[in-house]
Coordinates of C-alpha atoms and ligand atoms in Angstrom, one line a residue:
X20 CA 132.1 57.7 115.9
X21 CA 135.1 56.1 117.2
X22 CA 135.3 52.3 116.9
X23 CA 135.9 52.3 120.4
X24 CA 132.9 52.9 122.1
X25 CA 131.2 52.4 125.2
X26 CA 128.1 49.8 124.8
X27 CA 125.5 48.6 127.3
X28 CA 127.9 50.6 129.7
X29 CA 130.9 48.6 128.3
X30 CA 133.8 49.6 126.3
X31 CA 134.1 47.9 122.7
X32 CA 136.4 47.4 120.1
X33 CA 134.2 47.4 116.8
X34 CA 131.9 44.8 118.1
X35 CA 134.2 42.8 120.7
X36 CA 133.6 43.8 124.2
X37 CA 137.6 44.6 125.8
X38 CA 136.5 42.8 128.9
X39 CA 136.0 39.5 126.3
X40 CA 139.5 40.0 124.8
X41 CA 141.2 40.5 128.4
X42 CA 139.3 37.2 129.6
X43 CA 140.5 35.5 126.4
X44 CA 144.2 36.6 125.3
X45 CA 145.0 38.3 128.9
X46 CA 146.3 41.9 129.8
X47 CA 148.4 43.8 129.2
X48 CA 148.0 43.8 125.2
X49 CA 147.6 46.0 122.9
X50 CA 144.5 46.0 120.5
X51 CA 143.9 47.2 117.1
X52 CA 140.8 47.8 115.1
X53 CA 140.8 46.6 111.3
X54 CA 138.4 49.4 110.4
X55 CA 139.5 52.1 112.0
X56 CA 142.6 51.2 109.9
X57 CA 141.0 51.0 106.7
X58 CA 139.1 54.2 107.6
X59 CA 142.1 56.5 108.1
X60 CA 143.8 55.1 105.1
X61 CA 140.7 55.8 102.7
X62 CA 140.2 59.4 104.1
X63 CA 143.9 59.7 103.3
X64 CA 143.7 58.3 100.0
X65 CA 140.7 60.3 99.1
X66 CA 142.2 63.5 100.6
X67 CA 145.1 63.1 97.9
X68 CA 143.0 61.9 95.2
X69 CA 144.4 63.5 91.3
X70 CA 147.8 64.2 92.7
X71 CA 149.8 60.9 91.4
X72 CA 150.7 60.2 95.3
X73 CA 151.5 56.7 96.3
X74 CA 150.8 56.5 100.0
X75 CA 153.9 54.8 101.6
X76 CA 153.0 53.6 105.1
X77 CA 155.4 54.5 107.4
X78 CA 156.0 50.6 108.6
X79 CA 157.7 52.2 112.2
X80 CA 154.7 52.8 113.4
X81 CA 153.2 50.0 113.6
X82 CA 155.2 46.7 112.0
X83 CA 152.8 44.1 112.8
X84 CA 152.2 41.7 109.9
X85 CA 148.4 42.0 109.8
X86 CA 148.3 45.7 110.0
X87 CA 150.9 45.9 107.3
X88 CA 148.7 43.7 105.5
X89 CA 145.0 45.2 106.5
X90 CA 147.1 48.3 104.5
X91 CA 148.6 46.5 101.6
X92 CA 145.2 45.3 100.7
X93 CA 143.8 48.8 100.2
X94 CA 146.6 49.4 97.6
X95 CA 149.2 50.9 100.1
X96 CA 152.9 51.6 100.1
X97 CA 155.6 51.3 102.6
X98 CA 158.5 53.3 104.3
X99 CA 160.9 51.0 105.7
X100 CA 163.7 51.9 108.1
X101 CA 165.8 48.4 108.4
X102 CA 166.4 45.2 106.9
X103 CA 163.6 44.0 109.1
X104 CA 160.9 46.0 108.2
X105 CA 161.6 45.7 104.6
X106 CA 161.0 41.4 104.8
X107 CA 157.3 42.3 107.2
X108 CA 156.8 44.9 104.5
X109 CA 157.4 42.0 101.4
X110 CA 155.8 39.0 104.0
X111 CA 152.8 41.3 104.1
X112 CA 152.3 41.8 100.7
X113 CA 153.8 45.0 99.7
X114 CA 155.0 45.5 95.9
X115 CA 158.2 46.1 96.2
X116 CA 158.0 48.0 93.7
X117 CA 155.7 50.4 96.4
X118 CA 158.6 50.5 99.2
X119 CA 160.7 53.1 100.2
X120 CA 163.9 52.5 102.3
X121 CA 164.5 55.5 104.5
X122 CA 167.1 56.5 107.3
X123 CA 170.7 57.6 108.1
X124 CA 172.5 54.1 108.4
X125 CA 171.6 51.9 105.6
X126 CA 174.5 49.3 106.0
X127 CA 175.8 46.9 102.7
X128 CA 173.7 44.3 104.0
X129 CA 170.5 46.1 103.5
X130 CA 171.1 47.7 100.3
X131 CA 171.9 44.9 98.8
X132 CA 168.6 43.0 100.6
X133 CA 166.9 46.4 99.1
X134 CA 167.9 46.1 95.3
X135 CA 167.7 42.3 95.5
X136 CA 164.3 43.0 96.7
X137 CA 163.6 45.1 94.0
X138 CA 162.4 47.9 96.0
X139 CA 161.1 51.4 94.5
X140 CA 163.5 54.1 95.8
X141 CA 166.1 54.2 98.7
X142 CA 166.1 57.8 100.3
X143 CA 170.4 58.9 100.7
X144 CA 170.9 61.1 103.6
X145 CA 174.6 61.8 103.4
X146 CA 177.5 61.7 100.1
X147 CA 179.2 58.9 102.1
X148 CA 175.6 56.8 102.0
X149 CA 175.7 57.7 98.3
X150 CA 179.0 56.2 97.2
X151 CA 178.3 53.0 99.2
X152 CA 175.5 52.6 97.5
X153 CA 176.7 53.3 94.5
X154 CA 179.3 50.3 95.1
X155 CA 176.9 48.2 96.5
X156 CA 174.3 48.3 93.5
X157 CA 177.4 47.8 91.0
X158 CA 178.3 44.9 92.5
X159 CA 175.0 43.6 91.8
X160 CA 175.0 45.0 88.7
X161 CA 171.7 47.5 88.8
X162 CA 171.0 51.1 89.4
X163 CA 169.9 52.1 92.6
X164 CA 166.8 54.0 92.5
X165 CA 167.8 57.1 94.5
X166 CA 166.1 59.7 96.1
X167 CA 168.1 62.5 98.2
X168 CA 166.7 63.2 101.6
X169 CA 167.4 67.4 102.0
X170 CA 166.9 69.1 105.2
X171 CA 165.2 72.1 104.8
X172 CA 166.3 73.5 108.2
X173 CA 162.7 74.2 109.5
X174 CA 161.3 73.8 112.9
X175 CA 158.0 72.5 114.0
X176 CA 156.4 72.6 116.7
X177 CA 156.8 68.9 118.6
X178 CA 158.6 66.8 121.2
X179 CA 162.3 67.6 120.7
X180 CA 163.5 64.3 120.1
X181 CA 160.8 63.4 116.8
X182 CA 161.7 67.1 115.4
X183 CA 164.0 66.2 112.1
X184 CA 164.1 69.0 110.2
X185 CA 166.8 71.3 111.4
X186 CA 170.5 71.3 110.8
X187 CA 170.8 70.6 114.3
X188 CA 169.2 67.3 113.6
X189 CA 171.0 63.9 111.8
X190 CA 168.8 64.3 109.2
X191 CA 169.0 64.5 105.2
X192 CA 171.7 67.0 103.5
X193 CA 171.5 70.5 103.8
X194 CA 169.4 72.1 101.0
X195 CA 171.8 74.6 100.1
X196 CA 174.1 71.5 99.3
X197 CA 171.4 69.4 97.4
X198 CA 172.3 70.5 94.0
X199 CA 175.8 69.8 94.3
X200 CA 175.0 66.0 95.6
X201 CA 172.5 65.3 93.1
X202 CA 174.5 66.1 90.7
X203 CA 177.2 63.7 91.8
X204 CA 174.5 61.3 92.2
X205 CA 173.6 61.6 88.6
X206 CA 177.2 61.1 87.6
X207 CA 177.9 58.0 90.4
X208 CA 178.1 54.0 88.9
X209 CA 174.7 52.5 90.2
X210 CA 172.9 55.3 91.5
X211 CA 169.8 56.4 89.3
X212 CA 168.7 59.5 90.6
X213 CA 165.0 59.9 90.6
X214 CA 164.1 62.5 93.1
X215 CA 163.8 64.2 96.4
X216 CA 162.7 63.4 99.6
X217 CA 162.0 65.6 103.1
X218 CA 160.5 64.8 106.3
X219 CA 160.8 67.5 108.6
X220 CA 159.3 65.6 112.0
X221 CA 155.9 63.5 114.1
X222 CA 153.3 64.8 115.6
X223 CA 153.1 67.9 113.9
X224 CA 150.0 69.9 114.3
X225 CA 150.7 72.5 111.9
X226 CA 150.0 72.7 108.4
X227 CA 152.9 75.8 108.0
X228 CA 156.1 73.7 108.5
X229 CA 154.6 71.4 106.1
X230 CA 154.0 74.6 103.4
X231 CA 157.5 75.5 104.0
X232 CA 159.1 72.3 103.5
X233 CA 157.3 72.1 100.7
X234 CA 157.9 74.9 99.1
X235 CA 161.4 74.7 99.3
X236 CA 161.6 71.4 98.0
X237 CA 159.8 73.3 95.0
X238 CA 162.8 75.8 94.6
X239 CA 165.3 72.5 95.3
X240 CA 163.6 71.1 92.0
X241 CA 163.5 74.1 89.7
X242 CA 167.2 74.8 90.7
X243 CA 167.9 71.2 89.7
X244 CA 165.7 70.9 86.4
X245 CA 167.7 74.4 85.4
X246 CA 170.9 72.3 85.8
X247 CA 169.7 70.2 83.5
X248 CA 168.8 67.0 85.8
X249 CA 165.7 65.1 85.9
X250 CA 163.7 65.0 88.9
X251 CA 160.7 62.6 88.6
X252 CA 159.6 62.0 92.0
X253 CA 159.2 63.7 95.6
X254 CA 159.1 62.0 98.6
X255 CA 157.0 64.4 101.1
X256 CA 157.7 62.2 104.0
X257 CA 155.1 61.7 107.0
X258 CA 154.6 63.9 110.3
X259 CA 150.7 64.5 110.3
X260 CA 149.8 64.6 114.0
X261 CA 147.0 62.8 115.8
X262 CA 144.4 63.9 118.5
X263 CA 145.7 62.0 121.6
X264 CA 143.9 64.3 124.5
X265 CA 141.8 67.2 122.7
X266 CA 144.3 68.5 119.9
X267 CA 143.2 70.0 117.2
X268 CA 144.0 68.2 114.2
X269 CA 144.5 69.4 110.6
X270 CA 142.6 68.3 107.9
X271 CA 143.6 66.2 105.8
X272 CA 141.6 67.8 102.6
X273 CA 143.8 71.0 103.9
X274 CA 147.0 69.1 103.5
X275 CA 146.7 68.2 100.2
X276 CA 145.9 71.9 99.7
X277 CA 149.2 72.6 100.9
X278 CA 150.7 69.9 98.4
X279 CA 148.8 70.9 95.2
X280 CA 149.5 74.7 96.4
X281 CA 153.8 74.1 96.5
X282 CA 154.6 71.0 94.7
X283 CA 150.9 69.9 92.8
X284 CA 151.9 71.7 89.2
X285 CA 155.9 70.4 88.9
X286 CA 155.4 67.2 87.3
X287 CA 156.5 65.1 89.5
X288 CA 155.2 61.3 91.3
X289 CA 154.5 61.9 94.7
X290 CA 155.2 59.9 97.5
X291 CA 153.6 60.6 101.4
X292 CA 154.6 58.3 104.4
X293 CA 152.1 58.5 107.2
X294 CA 152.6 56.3 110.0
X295 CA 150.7 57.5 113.0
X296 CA 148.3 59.1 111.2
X297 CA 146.9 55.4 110.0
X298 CA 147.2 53.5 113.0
X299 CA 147.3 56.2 116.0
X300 CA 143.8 55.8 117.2
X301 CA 143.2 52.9 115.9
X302 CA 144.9 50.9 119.2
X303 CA 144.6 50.6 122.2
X304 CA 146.6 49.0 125.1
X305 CA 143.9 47.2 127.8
X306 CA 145.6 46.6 131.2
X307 CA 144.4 45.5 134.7
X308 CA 144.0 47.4 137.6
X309 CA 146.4 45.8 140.2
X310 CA 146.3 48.2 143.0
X311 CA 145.1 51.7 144.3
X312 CA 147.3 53.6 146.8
X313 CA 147.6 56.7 147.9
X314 CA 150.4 58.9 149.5
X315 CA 150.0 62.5 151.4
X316 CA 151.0 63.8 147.9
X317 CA 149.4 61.5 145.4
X318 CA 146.9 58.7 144.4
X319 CA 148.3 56.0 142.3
X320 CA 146.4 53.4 140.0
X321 CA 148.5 50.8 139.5
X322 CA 147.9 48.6 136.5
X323 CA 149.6 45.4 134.7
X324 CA 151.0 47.5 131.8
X325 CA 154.1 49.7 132.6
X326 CA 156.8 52.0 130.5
X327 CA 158.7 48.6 128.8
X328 CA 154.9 48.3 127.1
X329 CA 154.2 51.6 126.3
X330 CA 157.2 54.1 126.2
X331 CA 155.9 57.4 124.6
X332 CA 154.7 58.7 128.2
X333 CA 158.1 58.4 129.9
X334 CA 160.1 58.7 126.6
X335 CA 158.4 62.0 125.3
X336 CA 155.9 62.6 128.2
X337 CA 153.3 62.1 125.3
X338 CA 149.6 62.1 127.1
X339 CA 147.6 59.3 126.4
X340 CA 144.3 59.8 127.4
X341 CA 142.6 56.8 129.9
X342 CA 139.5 55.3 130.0
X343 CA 137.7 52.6 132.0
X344 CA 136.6 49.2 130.5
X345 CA 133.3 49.7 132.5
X346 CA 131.3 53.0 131.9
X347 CA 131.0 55.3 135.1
X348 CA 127.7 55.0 136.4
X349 CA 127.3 58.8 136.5
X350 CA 127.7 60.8 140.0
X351 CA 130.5 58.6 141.3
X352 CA 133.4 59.8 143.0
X353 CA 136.0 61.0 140.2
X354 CA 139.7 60.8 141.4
X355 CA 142.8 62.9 140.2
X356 CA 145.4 60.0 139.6
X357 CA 148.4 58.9 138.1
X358 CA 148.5 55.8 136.7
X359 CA 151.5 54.1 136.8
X360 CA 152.9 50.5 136.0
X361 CA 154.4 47.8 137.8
X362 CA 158.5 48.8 136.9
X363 CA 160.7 49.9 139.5
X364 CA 161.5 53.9 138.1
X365 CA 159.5 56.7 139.1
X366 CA 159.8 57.2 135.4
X367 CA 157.4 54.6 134.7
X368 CA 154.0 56.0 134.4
X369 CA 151.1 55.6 131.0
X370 CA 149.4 59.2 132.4
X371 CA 150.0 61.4 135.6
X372 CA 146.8 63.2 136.8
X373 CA 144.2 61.9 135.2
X374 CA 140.4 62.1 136.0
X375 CA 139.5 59.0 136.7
X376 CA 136.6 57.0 138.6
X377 CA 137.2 54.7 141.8
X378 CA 139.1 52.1 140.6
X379 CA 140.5 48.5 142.3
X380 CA 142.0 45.4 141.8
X381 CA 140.6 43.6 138.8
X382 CA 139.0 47.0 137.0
X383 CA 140.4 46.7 133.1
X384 CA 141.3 50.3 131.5
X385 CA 142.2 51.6 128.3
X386 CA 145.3 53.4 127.3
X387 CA 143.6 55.3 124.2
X388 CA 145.7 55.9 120.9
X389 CA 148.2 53.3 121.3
X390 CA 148.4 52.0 117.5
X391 CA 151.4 54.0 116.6
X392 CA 154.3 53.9 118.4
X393 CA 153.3 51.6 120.9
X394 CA 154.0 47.3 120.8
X395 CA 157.3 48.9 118.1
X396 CA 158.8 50.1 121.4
X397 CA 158.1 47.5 123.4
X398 CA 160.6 46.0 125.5
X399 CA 161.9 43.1 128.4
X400 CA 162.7 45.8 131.1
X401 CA 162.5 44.5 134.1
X402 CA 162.2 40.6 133.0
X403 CA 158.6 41.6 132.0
X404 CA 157.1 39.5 128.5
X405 CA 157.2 41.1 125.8
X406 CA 153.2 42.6 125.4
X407 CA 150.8 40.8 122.8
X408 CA 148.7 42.5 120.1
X409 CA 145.5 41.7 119.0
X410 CA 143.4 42.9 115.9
X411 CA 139.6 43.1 115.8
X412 CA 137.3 42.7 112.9
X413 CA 133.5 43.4 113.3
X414 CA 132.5 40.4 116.3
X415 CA 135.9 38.7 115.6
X416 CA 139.4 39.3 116.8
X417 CA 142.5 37.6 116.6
X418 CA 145.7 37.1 118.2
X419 CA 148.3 38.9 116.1
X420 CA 151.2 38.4 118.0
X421 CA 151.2 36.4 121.1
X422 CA 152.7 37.4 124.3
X423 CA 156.2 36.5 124.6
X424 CA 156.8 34.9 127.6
X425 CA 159.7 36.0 130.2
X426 CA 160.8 32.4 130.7
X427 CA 160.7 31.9 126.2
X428 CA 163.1 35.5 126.1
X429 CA 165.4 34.0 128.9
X430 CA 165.6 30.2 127.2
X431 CA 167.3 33.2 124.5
X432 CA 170.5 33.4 126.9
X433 CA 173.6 32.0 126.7
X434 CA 176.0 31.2 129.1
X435 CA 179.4 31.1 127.9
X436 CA 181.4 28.2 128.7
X437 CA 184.1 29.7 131.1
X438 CA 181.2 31.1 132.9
X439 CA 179.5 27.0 133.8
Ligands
LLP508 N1 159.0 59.0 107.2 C1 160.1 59.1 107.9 C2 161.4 59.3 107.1 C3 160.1 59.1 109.3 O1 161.3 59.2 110.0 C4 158.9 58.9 110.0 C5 158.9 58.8 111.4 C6 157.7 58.7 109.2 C7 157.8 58.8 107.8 C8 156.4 58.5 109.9 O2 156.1 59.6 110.6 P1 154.6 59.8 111.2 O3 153.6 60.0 110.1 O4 154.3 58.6 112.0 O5 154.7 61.0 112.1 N2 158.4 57.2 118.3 C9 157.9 58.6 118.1 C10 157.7 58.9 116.7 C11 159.0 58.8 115.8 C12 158.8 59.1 114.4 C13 160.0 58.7 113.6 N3 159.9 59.0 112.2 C14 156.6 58.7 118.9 O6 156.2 57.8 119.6 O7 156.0 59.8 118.9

């Protein structure tokens, strides 16, 4: 049963009633639920149980210290994309050994953070990345632990702009160039080459991309080992997809099957980096119901939460399904609505036609599967706060990151003297 859950007609959190936590810490804000955290990891963990995999959580997801930490102390890893994410990922008590550095423009400054750091493996994506870091781990004097993103050059099946895998994309190196790379990685000052990585795209609902990628990272490492170069680790990336409306999801015992079926008998340390996947459903943004209107077109719920809170709707015109705080009585009017935020773009909507009950000024509702994705791309648009995050724990939540007031983010301004 999900941890959100309607009870005496109103919707919890694990044990905390929403209404209680909108009273309390105000609206909108997004809230998490420690459990449902530790839930997903476990069934992820025990999905790729006898493989050697280190789960990496992918830290973009969901950066907050506590859920960082609610994963470190089950034993997780992390992927880290920046500088920034790397010191939450260390504050929140990661091994560094257990971290990852990913992406296409690692600069000086955070390779050297990185190896100072002592951090398990940067992922390359391109030979000019490689000789920088080559320079910047001998001026340090170590070896960089190196993994070489490839791009397979696969499609899957998603929102255009979180599809990675294809030559089209930024992405990794080509595959057909991989051997030719690693070698010159193997030969570079300060690199140590110690594997592969892929990650072909989010929100993918389809285990056959997956087999694919995999199994051409297979070939990738037989071609290599023929070469005569050592290839101890594979980095398998993230991409699982989530159930945000009704979407059938795979299994997670079937993923590993496709794992032990293409890469399971080469030897190598695996390494998976699943971000939505452990914090998707597991949060929630509550807002408040400021208005109702309706045009000769259209009914509009307008709530407290709006596109600088929660960008995937306008962004990727991701659904996210919505629910009220209050359970429907049962053979009330239900209403065919969009529900839209307070920001002045037509743009700015959480979910356009939605079934939902009468609902007015006051009324608290729940944008569903908001852990991933969500607070990350949080912005100030408009001279809005920046939204607050909560975590709940049985009958107990906290604040995890306080809202950040408009007038705190303008005392951030400057005014330049030839401007007084
Ligand atoms: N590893 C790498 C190298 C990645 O680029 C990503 C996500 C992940 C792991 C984690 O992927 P996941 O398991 O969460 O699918 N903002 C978009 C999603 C962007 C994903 C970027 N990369 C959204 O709201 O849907």
């Amino acid at each position: 049963m999900s941890v959100f859950a309607y009870r005496h007609g109103r919707l919890h959190a694990e044990g905390v009633a929403l209404e209680t936590i909108a009273e309390t810490c105000g609206t909108p804000v997004y809230v998490y639920s420690r459990s449902a955290i530790e839930d997903a990891y476990r069934e992820f963990a025990g999905a790729l149980d006898g493989l050697n995999a280190t789960i990496c959580y992918g830290v973009k997801a969901n950066a907050n210290l506590a859920v960082i930490r609610t994963l470190a102390r089950l034993g997780a890893g992390a992927d880290v994309v920046s500088g920034g994410e790397l010191s939450r990922a260390v504050a929140a008590g990661i091994r560094p050994a257990d971290i990852v550095f990913s992406g296409v423009g690692k600069t000086r400054d955070e390779m050297a953070q990185a190896l100072a750091a002592g951090i398990g493996q940067l992922n390359v994506e391109s030979e000019a990345e490689l000789a920088v870091l080559g320079e910047v781990a001998q001026g340090l004097g170590v070896n960089a632990p190196t993994a070489l993103r490839v791009n397979p050059d696969i499609a899957v099946d998603t929102t255009d702009k979180i599809a990675t895998g294809r030559y089209e994309h930024k992405f990794g190196i080509p595959i057909e160039d991989a051997a030719r790379v690693y070698e010159r990685g193997s030969r570079t000052p300060g690199i140590r080459m110690v594997g592969l990585a892929i990650h072909i795209g989010s929100q993918i609902l389809d285990l056959a991309p997956f087999r694919s990628a995999f199994a051409a990272l297979a070939d990738c490492v037989r071609g290599l080992r023929r070469a005569g170069l050592a290839v101890e680790r594979l980095d398998l990336g993230g991409g699982l997809g989530i159930a945000y409306i009704d979407e059938t999801v795979p299994g997670l015992g079937s993923f590993a099957d496709v794992v032990r079926d293409t890469v399971g008998s080469l030897g190598c340390g695996l390494v998976v980096e699943p971000g939505r996947r452990l914090v998707g459903n597991a949060g929630i943004l509550l807002s408040r119901v400021l208005y109702s209107k309706e045009t000769p077109e259209k009914r509009f719920v307008i709530v407290d939460a709006a596109m600088n809170d929660l960008l995937r709707p306008t962004l990727y015109r991701a659904r996210h399904a919505v629910v009220p705080a209050t359970r429907p009585a049962g053979g009330e009017e239900i209403r065919r609505v969009d529900v839209v935020g307070p920001i002045c773009e037509t743009g700015d909507y959480l979910a356009l036609g939605v079934d939902l009950p009468m609902l007015g000024e006051g009324d608290l509702v729940a944008i569903m599967s908001a852990g991933a994705y969500g607070a990350v791309m949080a912005s100030y648009y408009n001279g809005r706060g920046l939204v607050g995050e909560v975590m709940v724990h049985g009958d107990a939540h906290a604040v995890i990151r306080p809202f950040q007031d408009p007038a705190a983010l303008q005392a951030l301004d400057r005014l330049p003297d030839w401007l007084e």
